[in-house]
XYZ file of C-alpha atoms in Angstrom:
721
model
C 63.211 1.576 -25.122
C 64.987 3.432 -27.937
C 66.576 1.280 -30.615
C 69.552 3.643 -30.641
C 72.844 3.981 -28.779
C 72.221 5.657 -25.418
C 74.697 7.469 -23.144
C 77.787 5.360 -22.325
C 76.669 2.482 -24.523
C 79.028 4.346 -26.855
C 81.903 2.946 -24.808
C 80.675 -0.288 -23.275
C 79.140 -1.512 -26.514
C 82.422 -0.752 -28.257
C 84.287 -2.683 -25.563
C 81.998 -5.664 -26.232
C 83.069 -5.452 -29.883
C 86.715 -5.568 -28.833
C 86.169 -8.618 -26.612
C 84.364 -10.468 -29.380
C 87.147 -9.702 -31.868
C 89.943 -10.138 -29.316
C 91.357 -6.622 -29.812
C 93.052 -5.027 -26.820
C 91.446 -1.855 -25.461
C 91.944 0.394 -22.465
C 89.378 1.433 -19.875
C 89.649 2.962 -16.424
C 87.395 0.277 -14.905
C 88.188 -3.379 -14.120
C 86.856 -5.818 -16.717
C 84.228 -8.113 -15.128
C 81.078 -6.161 -16.022
C 82.349 -5.545 -19.555
C 83.140 -9.239 -19.974
C 79.588 -10.127 -18.918
C 78.159 -7.601 -21.387
C 80.258 -9.091 -24.195
C 79.245 -12.591 -23.129
C 75.559 -11.657 -23.240
C 76.002 -10.295 -26.750
C 77.964 -13.307 -27.930
C 75.425 -15.778 -26.537
C 72.694 -13.809 -28.324
C 74.559 -14.201 -31.622
C 76.210 -10.802 -31.888
C 79.208 -10.675 -34.242
C 80.771 -7.508 -32.807
C 80.574 -5.391 -35.967
C 78.079 -2.658 -35.032
C 79.407 0.889 -34.787
C 78.646 2.177 -31.276
C 80.673 5.299 -32.048
C 78.011 7.953 -31.406
C 74.859 8.395 -29.336
C 71.865 7.956 -31.617
C 73.338 5.307 -33.933
C 70.433 3.069 -34.917
C 70.696 -0.599 -33.924
C 68.166 -1.590 -36.579
C 70.065 -0.161 -39.519
C 72.675 -2.173 -41.330
C 72.834 -5.798 -42.329
C 74.092 -7.263 -39.055
C 71.645 -8.048 -36.279
C 72.500 -6.326 -33.019
C 70.923 -8.080 -30.002
C 70.765 -4.827 -28.062
C 67.639 -5.942 -26.195
C 69.378 -9.072 -24.907
C 72.530 -7.125 -24.000
C 70.475 -4.570 -22.110
C 68.335 -7.280 -20.521
C 71.351 -8.829 -18.801
C 71.946 -5.712 -16.704
C 68.208 -5.203 -16.226
C 67.808 -8.740 -14.865
C 70.563 -8.215 -12.316
C 69.046 -4.879 -11.282
C 65.669 -6.571 -10.854
C 67.270 -9.034 -8.454
C 68.162 -6.100 -6.200
C 64.542 -6.114 -5.057
C 64.464 -9.605 -3.461
C 68.091 -9.200 -2.336
C 67.203 -6.027 -0.418
C 64.191 -7.775 1.117
C 66.184 -10.756 2.359
C 69.094 -8.567 3.455
C 66.838 -6.826 5.951
C 65.051 -10.019 6.943
C 68.373 -11.776 7.627
C 69.366 -8.683 9.571
C 66.453 -9.279 11.943
C 64.034 -6.645 10.654
C 60.292 -6.935 10.082
C 58.717 -7.922 6.828
C 57.089 -4.489 6.653
C 60.433 -2.715 6.604
C 61.777 -5.283 4.153
C 58.819 -4.860 1.811
C 59.233 -1.099 1.978
C 62.923 -1.292 0.997
C 62.138 -3.641 -1.895
C 59.339 -1.389 -3.151
C 61.430 1.778 -2.807
C 64.152 0.232 -4.958
C 61.627 -1.152 -7.434
C 60.153 2.311 -8.067
C 63.370 4.303 -7.899
C 63.622 6.096 -11.230
C 67.411 6.429 -11.452
C 67.922 2.716 -10.780
C 65.339 1.837 -13.416
C 66.855 4.226 -15.962
C 70.392 3.015 -15.425
C 69.508 -0.679 -15.484
C 67.841 -0.590 -18.909
C 70.992 0.077 -20.928
C 74.399 -1.422 -21.630
C 76.108 0.142 -18.612
C 78.237 -1.111 -15.717
C 76.355 0.089 -12.639
C 73.746 -2.699 -12.606
C 76.517 -5.274 -12.318
C 78.277 -3.264 -9.612
C 75.079 -2.837 -7.581
C 74.140 -6.491 -7.934
C 77.415 -7.760 -6.512
C 77.445 -5.032 -3.851
C 73.982 -6.071 -2.723
C 74.969 -9.768 -2.746
C 77.963 -8.915 -0.562
C 75.782 -7.209 2.048
C 73.250 -10.068 1.923
C 76.003 -12.658 2.435
C 77.518 -10.670 5.301
C 74.150 -10.373 7.061
C 73.584 -14.095 6.607
C 77.064 -14.784 7.986
C 76.262 -12.699 11.052
C 73.201 -14.839 11.694
C 75.540 -17.821 11.892
C 78.159 -16.143 14.120
C 76.858 -17.914 17.208
C 77.694 -21.235 15.530
C 81.216 -20.610 14.243
C 83.107 -22.947 11.910
C 80.037 -24.913 10.911
C 79.292 -25.413 7.184
C 76.741 -22.571 6.970
C 79.180 -20.226 8.740
C 81.937 -21.057 6.242
C 79.617 -20.858 3.231
C 78.372 -17.353 3.959
C 81.785 -16.052 4.974
C 83.225 -17.443 1.745
C 80.288 -16.062 -0.264
C 80.993 -12.622 1.194
C 84.586 -12.828 0.026
C 83.615 -14.076 -3.429
C 81.136 -11.254 -3.893
C 83.672 -8.714 -2.667
C 86.043 -9.905 -5.383
C 83.319 -9.711 -8.026
C 82.248 -6.242 -6.863
C 85.700 -4.696 -7.095
C 86.217 -6.471 -10.436
C 83.361 -4.379 -11.898
C 84.496 -0.972 -10.667
C 87.025 0.286 -8.172
C 84.052 1.665 -6.234
C 83.992 -1.900 -4.930
C 86.948 -0.891 -2.749
C 84.433 1.100 -0.690
C 82.413 -2.094 -0.239
C 85.578 -3.872 0.885
C 86.167 -1.043 3.362
C 82.602 -1.415 4.668
C 82.945 -5.147 5.275
C 86.495 -4.640 6.541
C 85.493 -2.158 9.247
C 82.608 -4.397 10.275
C 85.064 -7.312 10.485
C 87.462 -5.305 12.650
C 84.581 -4.441 14.985
C 83.535 -8.083 15.121
C 87.070 -9.298 15.885
C 87.430 -6.615 18.546
C 84.255 -7.899 20.206
C 85.601 -11.471 20.091
C 88.869 -10.308 21.614
C 87.004 -9.113 24.680
C 84.976 -12.320 24.986
C 86.569 -14.383 27.751
C 84.819 -17.499 26.457
C 86.933 -17.391 23.271
C 90.374 -18.951 23.717
C 93.489 -17.614 22.010
C 93.543 -20.587 19.667
C 89.908 -20.117 18.652
C 90.415 -16.371 18.234
C 93.377 -17.019 15.946
C 91.190 -19.390 13.903
C 88.567 -16.645 13.585
C 91.254 -14.223 12.451
C 92.713 -16.598 9.853
C 89.289 -17.599 8.513
C 88.265 -14.000 7.969
C 91.652 -13.084 6.543
C 91.505 -15.907 4.003
C 87.863 -15.461 2.972
C 87.729 -11.662 2.999
C 91.235 -10.793 1.771
C 92.844 -13.703 -0.056
C 89.728 -14.886 -1.899
C 88.756 -11.417 -3.260
C 92.338 -10.817 -4.390
C 92.469 -14.186 -6.154
C 89.182 -13.480 -7.924
C 90.258 -9.980 -8.918
C 93.566 -11.185 -10.348
C 91.821 -14.094 -12.078
C 89.376 -11.733 -13.808
C 92.315 -9.805 -15.232
C 93.842 -13.083 -16.359
C 90.652 -13.775 -18.317
C 90.735 -10.198 -19.618
C 94.247 -10.580 -21.031
C 93.428 -14.006 -22.487
C 90.385 -12.595 -24.309
C 92.369 -9.714 -25.849
C 95.455 -11.173 -27.522
C 95.371 -8.854 -30.558
C 96.626 -5.316 -30.949
C 93.895 -2.681 -30.830
C 93.202 1.014 -30.411
C 93.678 0.973 -26.651
C 97.232 -0.348 -26.657
C 98.615 3.158 -27.259
C 98.018 3.805 -23.549
C 100.507 1.069 -22.695
C 104.279 0.846 -22.752
C 106.188 -0.308 -25.821
C 107.031 -3.616 -24.158
C 103.344 -4.218 -23.349
C 102.267 -3.266 -26.872
C 104.715 -5.635 -28.513
C 103.359 -8.561 -26.496
C 100.127 -8.258 -28.524
C 99.626 -10.072 -31.807
C 99.991 -7.561 -34.622
C 102.555 -5.391 -32.877
C 105.520 -7.696 -33.310
C 108.688 -6.186 -34.736
C 111.558 -8.056 -36.391
C 114.792 -8.595 -34.494
C 117.252 -5.720 -34.848
C 121.039 -5.540 -34.481
C 121.947 -4.498 -30.967
C 124.861 -2.373 -32.208
C 124.077 1.044 -33.680
C 126.576 2.587 -36.069
C 126.703 5.753 -38.098
C 124.664 5.276 -41.247
C 122.138 3.066 -39.414
C 118.447 3.663 -39.982
C 116.638 3.812 -36.637
C 113.233 4.372 -35.094
C 113.374 6.306 -31.837
C 110.712 5.867 -29.157
C 109.947 8.234 -26.289
C 110.350 6.464 -22.948
C 108.344 8.519 -20.428
C 105.057 8.689 -22.347
C 103.290 6.228 -24.588
C 103.065 8.775 -27.399
C 105.193 6.629 -29.669
C 107.939 7.350 -32.173
C 109.901 10.434 -33.158
C 108.136 11.300 -36.389
C 108.055 13.872 -39.145
C 105.801 14.364 -42.148
C 105.448 16.828 -45.050
C 103.384 19.385 -43.154
C 104.539 22.711 -41.786
C 103.838 24.445 -38.509
C 101.112 27.048 -39.160
C 103.061 29.834 -37.481
C 106.468 28.240 -37.681
C 109.602 30.027 -38.689
C 110.357 30.647 -42.345
C 113.970 31.119 -43.284
C 114.920 33.010 -46.379
C 118.042 31.443 -47.882
C 119.873 32.358 -51.061
C 120.969 29.352 -53.070
C 122.377 29.450 -56.592
C 121.117 33.031 -57.031
C 117.521 31.971 -56.175
C 115.567 33.086 -53.105
C 113.970 30.057 -51.452
C 111.475 30.057 -48.602
C 112.221 26.917 -46.611
C 109.465 25.940 -44.225
C 110.134 24.110 -40.976
C 108.530 20.639 -41.217
C 106.598 19.294 -38.221
C 108.276 16.874 -35.817
C 105.898 14.993 -33.509
C 105.371 11.729 -31.686
C 103.257 9.232 -33.610
C 101.925 6.132 -31.818
C 101.991 3.657 -34.724
C 104.721 2.138 -36.867
C 105.132 4.184 -40.024
C 107.693 4.948 -42.717
C 107.865 8.513 -41.420
C 109.359 7.241 -38.139
C 112.729 6.318 -39.702
C 115.877 8.413 -39.257
C 119.489 7.945 -40.368
C 122.259 8.676 -37.892
C 124.851 10.924 -39.544
C 128.105 12.381 -38.303
C 128.570 16.117 -37.759
C 129.686 16.595 -41.329
C 128.903 14.548 -44.432
C 132.620 14.321 -45.251
C 133.090 12.244 -42.104
C 130.450 9.630 -43.000
C 132.000 6.254 -43.763
C 135.374 7.282 -42.297
C 137.062 6.397 -39.049
C 139.414 9.314 -38.611
C 138.928 9.902 -34.899
C 141.257 7.150 -33.763
C 138.507 4.872 -32.388
C 138.807 1.169 -33.058
C 136.520 0.073 -35.837
C 135.970 -2.586 -38.456
C 135.239 -2.511 -42.137
C 131.689 -3.146 -43.206
C 130.519 -5.941 -45.433
C 131.375 -3.904 -48.526
C 135.049 -3.915 -47.533
C 135.257 -0.147 -47.936
C 133.127 1.578 -45.318
C 134.306 1.780 -41.747
C 131.821 0.717 -39.096
C 131.889 3.423 -36.450
C 129.566 2.846 -33.506
C 127.633 5.650 -31.818
C 129.005 6.336 -28.358
C 128.270 8.430 -25.313
C 129.145 12.085 -25.949
C 129.060 11.853 -29.759
C 127.563 14.770 -31.671
C 125.275 13.453 -34.387
C 122.734 14.560 -36.958
C 119.440 12.742 -37.539
C 118.324 12.750 -41.177
C 114.660 12.015 -41.860
C 114.524 9.138 -44.340
C 111.171 9.874 -45.997
C 111.847 13.592 -46.555
C 115.635 13.505 -46.915
C 117.745 15.634 -46.757
C 115.723 17.230 -43.946
C 117.342 16.761 -40.546
C 116.191 17.063 -36.945
C 116.623 20.733 -36.169
C 116.063 23.221 -33.350
C 116.656 26.944 -33.023
C 115.794 29.949 -30.900
C 112.075 29.955 -31.671
C 109.287 29.156 -29.240
C 107.536 25.809 -29.643
C 104.322 26.091 -31.705
C 101.949 24.996 -28.913
C 103.856 25.291 -25.626
C 104.684 28.903 -26.286
C 107.127 29.645 -23.444
C 110.720 30.801 -23.466
C 112.312 27.531 -22.354
C 110.506 25.328 -24.945
C 112.233 25.607 -28.325
C 110.710 24.566 -31.627
C 111.877 21.233 -33.066
C 111.480 20.714 -36.791
C 112.875 18.865 -39.796
C 114.850 21.272 -41.930
C 117.020 21.033 -45.024
C 117.066 21.029 -48.806
C 119.143 19.420 -51.575
C 122.860 20.235 -51.746
C 122.726 21.926 -48.353
C 124.699 20.114 -45.666
C 122.843 21.837 -42.846
C 124.162 23.943 -40.002
C 124.997 23.717 -36.325
C 121.283 23.775 -35.421
C 121.152 20.174 -36.704
C 123.676 18.969 -34.107
C 122.590 16.758 -31.194
C 124.864 15.333 -28.516
C 124.123 11.764 -27.379
C 124.065 11.432 -23.581
C 123.674 7.812 -22.467
C 122.036 7.227 -19.121
C 122.522 4.691 -16.363
C 122.658 1.572 -18.570
C 126.033 2.485 -20.104
C 128.246 -0.511 -20.769
C 132.083 -0.353 -20.553
C 132.513 0.793 -24.163
C 129.834 3.539 -23.813
C 128.004 2.473 -26.976
C 124.403 3.216 -27.902
C 122.458 -0.050 -28.218
C 119.041 -0.981 -29.536
C 116.387 -1.465 -26.819
C 119.101 -1.597 -24.168
C 120.115 2.006 -23.526
C 118.156 5.123 -22.731
C 119.618 8.390 -23.857
C 119.115 12.114 -24.131
C 119.640 14.220 -27.236
C 121.144 17.536 -26.184
C 121.160 20.505 -28.537
C 124.530 22.247 -27.970
C 123.588 25.695 -29.295
C 120.278 26.021 -27.436
C 121.424 24.040 -24.374
C 118.174 22.117 -24.429
C 117.122 18.439 -24.500
C 114.751 16.777 -26.964
C 111.483 16.493 -25.042
C 107.895 15.358 -25.346
C 104.861 15.439 -23.075
C 101.235 14.351 -23.200
C 100.077 17.464 -25.039
C 98.388 16.830 -28.350
C 98.703 19.204 -31.259
C 95.449 20.586 -32.718
C 94.007 19.666 -36.090
C 96.918 21.143 -38.025
C 99.185 18.680 -36.192
C 96.795 15.730 -36.758
C 96.338 15.249 -33.001
C 99.876 13.926 -32.624
C 101.982 14.538 -29.529
C 104.092 17.671 -29.301
C 107.899 17.474 -29.430
C 110.022 20.384 -28.214
C 113.544 21.074 -27.017
C 113.361 22.016 -23.347
C 115.877 24.004 -21.365
C 116.303 22.755 -17.802
C 113.572 20.138 -18.100
C 113.153 17.108 -15.874
C 115.080 14.089 -17.062
C 112.294 11.449 -17.408
C 110.552 13.188 -20.316
C 113.820 13.770 -22.162
C 114.689 10.072 -22.364
C 114.582 8.146 -25.655
C 115.277 4.624 -26.844
C 116.150 3.141 -30.235
C 113.536 0.485 -31.015
C 114.536 -0.757 -34.480
C 117.806 -0.603 -36.400
C 118.734 -1.383 -39.988
C 122.263 -1.373 -41.336
C 123.356 -3.724 -44.149
C 127.035 -3.049 -43.466
C 127.111 -4.577 -39.983
C 128.967 -7.901 -39.567
C 126.949 -11.076 -40.011
C 127.586 -12.223 -36.453
C 126.083 -9.090 -34.856
C 123.833 -9.844 -31.889
C 120.112 -9.423 -32.612
C 117.681 -8.140 -29.962
C 113.953 -7.657 -29.461
C 111.522 -6.819 -26.702
C 111.292 -9.281 -23.860
C 107.759 -10.627 -23.451
C 106.364 -9.176 -20.197
C 104.997 -11.590 -17.636
C 101.372 -11.563 -16.519
C 102.393 -9.743 -13.343
C 104.276 -7.077 -15.265
C 101.239 -6.453 -17.488
C 98.903 -6.531 -14.483
C 100.937 -3.942 -12.580
C 101.451 -1.696 -15.604
C 97.777 -1.720 -16.542
C 96.825 -0.709 -13.005
C 99.309 2.144 -13.008
C 97.838 3.422 -16.269
C 94.263 2.980 -14.975
C 95.101 4.930 -11.817
C 96.773 7.706 -13.795
C 93.868 7.904 -16.237
C 91.340 8.038 -13.383
C 93.161 10.956 -11.816
C 93.303 12.660 -15.191
C 89.520 12.713 -15.705
C 89.249 16.414 -14.956
C 87.622 17.734 -18.115
C 84.331 19.550 -17.645
C 81.046 18.065 -18.829
C 77.576 19.646 -19.142
C 75.999 17.055 -16.843
C 78.761 16.460 -14.331
C 77.978 17.208 -10.690
C 79.666 17.312 -7.321
C 78.815 14.972 -4.427
C 77.162 17.758 -2.406
C 74.287 17.798 -4.916
C 73.568 14.053 -4.923
C 71.681 13.304 -1.669
C 69.130 16.049 -2.351
C 68.951 15.197 -6.060
C 69.872 18.654 -7.318
C 71.068 17.417 -10.699
C 70.574 14.708 -13.294
C 72.102 13.429 -16.527
C 70.700 13.578 -20.034
C 71.097 10.065 -21.463
C 69.366 10.371 -24.814
C 67.006 12.659 -26.707
C 65.394 12.263 -30.094
C 62.051 12.533 -31.862
C 60.582 14.676 -29.092
C 61.476 12.106 -26.435
C 64.036 12.428 -23.674
C 65.705 9.943 -21.302
C 66.994 11.821 -18.283
C 68.771 10.093 -15.402
C 66.956 11.423 -12.345
C 66.084 9.657 -9.125
C 62.736 9.419 -7.395
C 62.759 12.572 -5.240
C 60.760 10.919 -2.445
C 63.259 8.046 -2.142
C 66.303 10.312 -2.331
C 65.030 12.897 0.116
C 63.566 10.450 2.644
C 66.707 8.287 2.651
C 68.934 11.347 3.118
C 66.793 12.547 6.033
C 66.962 9.058 7.567
C 70.762 8.958 7.354
C 71.253 12.330 9.012
C 68.503 11.631 11.549
C 70.424 8.536 12.655
C 73.616 10.577 13.043
C 71.800 13.125 15.198
C 70.153 10.468 17.367
C 73.392 8.513 17.712
C 75.205 11.661 18.844
C 72.377 12.471 21.254
C 72.533 9.067 22.943
C 76.318 9.218 23.125
C 76.064 12.473 25.053
C 73.399 11.021 27.364
C 75.601 7.998 28.009
C 78.489 10.273 29.013
C 76.126 11.988 31.437
C 75.397 8.683 33.105
C 72.094 7.759 31.499
C 71.537 4.183 30.402
C 69.098 4.076 27.490
C 69.183 0.414 26.515
C 65.465 -0.151 25.926
C 65.749 -3.858 26.600
C 68.547 -4.323 24.068
C 66.630 -2.662 21.234
C 68.930 0.332 21.127
C 71.987 -1.883 20.613
C 70.238 -3.882 17.870
C 69.005 -0.883 15.866
C 72.187 1.083 16.460
C 74.364 -1.696 15.097
C 72.064 -2.388 12.150
C 71.495 1.222 11.161
C 75.116 2.068 11.935
C 76.330 -0.569 9.484
C 74.180 0.826 6.658
C 75.114 4.428 7.456
C 78.763 3.396 7.450
C 78.207 1.785 4.043
C 76.515 4.945 2.802
C 79.332 7.167 4.092
C 82.092 4.994 2.640
C 80.363 4.908 -0.746
C 79.684 8.649 -0.719
C 82.169 10.742 1.289
C 85.341 9.632 -0.613
C 84.020 11.326 -3.753
C 84.577 14.689 -2.076
C 88.344 14.238 -2.279
C 88.251 13.212 -5.941
C 89.112 15.942 -8.408
C 87.964 13.860 -11.352
C 84.793 14.158 -13.414
C 81.768 12.875 -11.434
C 78.124 12.156 -12.233
C 74.966 11.424 -10.273
C 75.142 7.709 -11.104
C 78.246 7.456 -8.888
C 75.824 7.842 -5.949
C 73.843 4.663 -6.717
C 75.766 2.344 -4.329
C 75.460 4.963 -1.600
C 71.752 5.288 -2.360
C 71.297 1.534 -1.910
C 72.723 1.719 1.620
C 70.654 4.838 2.350
C 67.437 3.041 1.353
C 68.305 0.131 3.657
C 68.920 2.684 6.419
C 65.554 4.290 5.696
C 63.860 0.896 6.028
C 65.563 0.339 9.391
C 64.335 3.763 10.524
C 60.774 2.910 9.495
C 61.054 -0.392 11.339
C 62.095 1.466 14.485
C 59.393 4.127 14.105
C 56.674 1.455 13.742
C 58.057 -0.829 16.447
C 55.172 -0.220 18.866
C 52.455 -0.009 16.209
C 49.973 -2.777 15.577
C 50.498 -4.901 12.444
C 47.590 -3.401 10.513
C 48.847 0.148 11.173
C 52.346 -0.860 10.102
C 50.946 -2.247 6.894
C 48.801 0.834 6.302
C 51.778 3.153 6.799
C 53.971 1.176 4.413
C 51.198 1.096 1.807
C 50.713 4.876 2.063
C 54.422 5.678 1.710
C 54.945 3.189 -1.127
C 51.882 4.581 -2.895
C 53.418 8.050 -2.706
C 56.689 6.698 -4.112
C 54.833 5.004 -6.987
C 52.888 8.165 -7.798
C 56.078 10.229 -8.018
C 57.710 7.438 -10.012
C 54.907 7.597 -12.557
C 55.196 11.386 -12.776
C 58.767 11.076 -13.971
C 58.249 7.873 -15.972
C 58.422 9.664 -19.365
C 61.999 10.690 -18.518
C 62.796 7.213 -17.224
C 61.497 5.348 -20.267
C 61.819 7.994 -22.969
C 58.122 8.010 -23.803
C 56.190 10.909 -25.297
C 55.817 13.951 -23.095
C 54.272 17.334 -23.616
C 56.025 20.590 -22.830
C 53.395 21.460 -20.221
C 53.824 18.163 -18.357
C 57.590 18.538 -18.498
C 57.511 22.033 -17.013
C 55.181 20.891 -14.227
C 57.626 18.164 -13.163
C 60.702 20.393 -13.206
C 60.563 20.904 -9.443
C 64.097 22.239 -9.130
C 65.695 24.814 -11.452
C 68.868 22.674 -11.603
C 67.001 19.856 -13.373
C 67.844 20.385 -17.044
C 64.920 18.723 -18.812
C 65.082 21.060 -21.842
C 61.291 21.288 -21.881
C 61.407 23.957 -24.572
C 62.475 21.276 -27.044
C 59.292 19.287 -26.517
C 56.110 19.780 -28.498
C 52.950 21.380 -27.153
C 51.022 18.192 -27.885
C 52.232 14.626 -27.587
C 50.920 13.654 -31.019
C 53.043 16.303 -32.768
C 56.378 14.520 -33.002
C 59.574 16.400 -33.620
C 62.445 14.851 -35.460
C 65.288 16.481 -33.588
C 68.758 15.104 -33.825
C 70.700 13.901 -30.834
C 73.020 16.886 -31.129
C 70.080 19.307 -30.965
C 68.473 17.661 -27.971
C 71.598 16.507 -26.193
C 74.234 19.263 -26.274
C 77.708 18.556 -25.022
C 77.361 14.786 -24.805
C 79.583 12.175 -26.367
C 79.233 12.461 -30.131
C 82.648 11.514 -31.442
C 83.508 8.173 -32.902
C 86.754 7.500 -31.061
C 86.791 7.013 -27.340
C 88.770 9.318 -25.096
C 89.872 8.623 -21.568
C 87.890 11.616 -20.352
C 84.693 10.042 -21.718
C 85.304 6.872 -19.720
C 84.545 8.622 -16.445
C 81.238 6.803 -16.117
């Protein structure tokens, strides 16, 4: 076991740090498995300070002890329990001990399960609760002839509890819910046709299943998120994915109360509404290919560069702007006939910003630069209808009409049509270019410091042209002005918002990856994943070919046989085989349904996918394979059954040992590697290994592991696993 960060430990180890320190983070998966990982680390004495930022970071370096063995052991222990769970699942399902032993052994010596379970990853937790759900459901079915007795209630309730825990690890648990749900519908349909079951009893069956299999999982799922929010009260890196209201509910993101009224001369911060990119921002850096305007001033030729305007997600002095009137001679006056009051100084008129006003926004930190747009394409979105937005100006120059912006208040307008802090959304319309100030989730490259692009769009959709004033400062406002702040969102508001962001982020995981694969390649094991490589050793996520291929054949063999018997039944044949056909058809059909529901939906997903997404489907396929072996050996004598199982398991173990160097990251020679590369799509990178095992190479992770996660900061695209 390498004492270095492996694969997605980059993310899940970092998330454990955040839990221990209480800093909010964002991930596309529900929190249960991550909470358990953090708990394992905390119990083992981990202080949450290790940098998991890159694959290959050494756990043994640095002053703080990192209990990586204990944190990995938690997932490994749960994966080990899959073996007895699979055995008892089949036994409770009515199958022989030979088939049950085979399933347990196949899972025990399945290379991809072993590889995945040895690191700080989520799939061991997901598989454990999935397997417990199936075990509980099989046990419940054994009690179905004695309904409403304690054992019946216990196993029905245990099924619901495990469903809730499964979906709280990953949303793949929804496929497990669908599996149990369809089985429940079939069971209730059978009860509906049973004349011995009264309407009252049937209703009791319906309510019991509804409560245990729907209400209980939902309660558990919501409760896990309640724990998640309680453990993360502090602001952290991940809160930039959330709305402003959500962010300001976290400790460290509080802002002082601001006057609700906004007047000319007020300093304001302006936040974009549609995205979580943050504040309208400018800084002393120019666009690399931006416009340069030659202007003559006091007999000198000056080259004035357009300063970048972006969205910045954090509070900063460069986020502040002053609202000015169209002309500096109008500032502090009230010559337009609107009712106003004198400010605290007794000289300056307080004139509030209203719907339809034409304003200028002066950047406080780089004054006298003002928010500016003109007939130049945006620096990144280089299309005709996206105009460049910049901060432009210089001393003793009052600006020009390209600095003008018309305030258009939206649906929250009050009777006096005034712009108000945190209460009104508005557009800023550029009169000359007939465009609206706009931003979208496009990040500028290195020259823009990765900040979000701001343009002026012609004919754009309204949502991404909406803005809101978050903070206001104006010392001239009356002392009795109403102060406002964000309202603290309720648990339900945060719960709903987080799920919307998780769903959006999941759909957005479309970036390519060197080791991604499509579902069509999984059952026949046409691809793998490089987890870690260093010092001439390589950990490569690859299943046991015998287990994968045999289980896939078993699944499709069942489908063919089921279709064959359906046709024969339509032709009038009755192939019941003394009830054996019904028993094996229902048992195998349940596992094939579980396999299909945990596999087929991935075909309609456009997101980034990896082989490890097939592990729950593989579990059901192995159970199906065991049922097939049980059927094939039904008429055989016990000693022949045992001999057959021993022979097949021996073959599985032999293949397992062949690929063990990739599973455990032990020394391997180039010759041995090339011999085991059975398929050309398996990317073992044998050329990077030495000719002899004793000749160790000191290759870096980047050399041995191209294209994998190397950066320090997490990205949503890297959370696909």
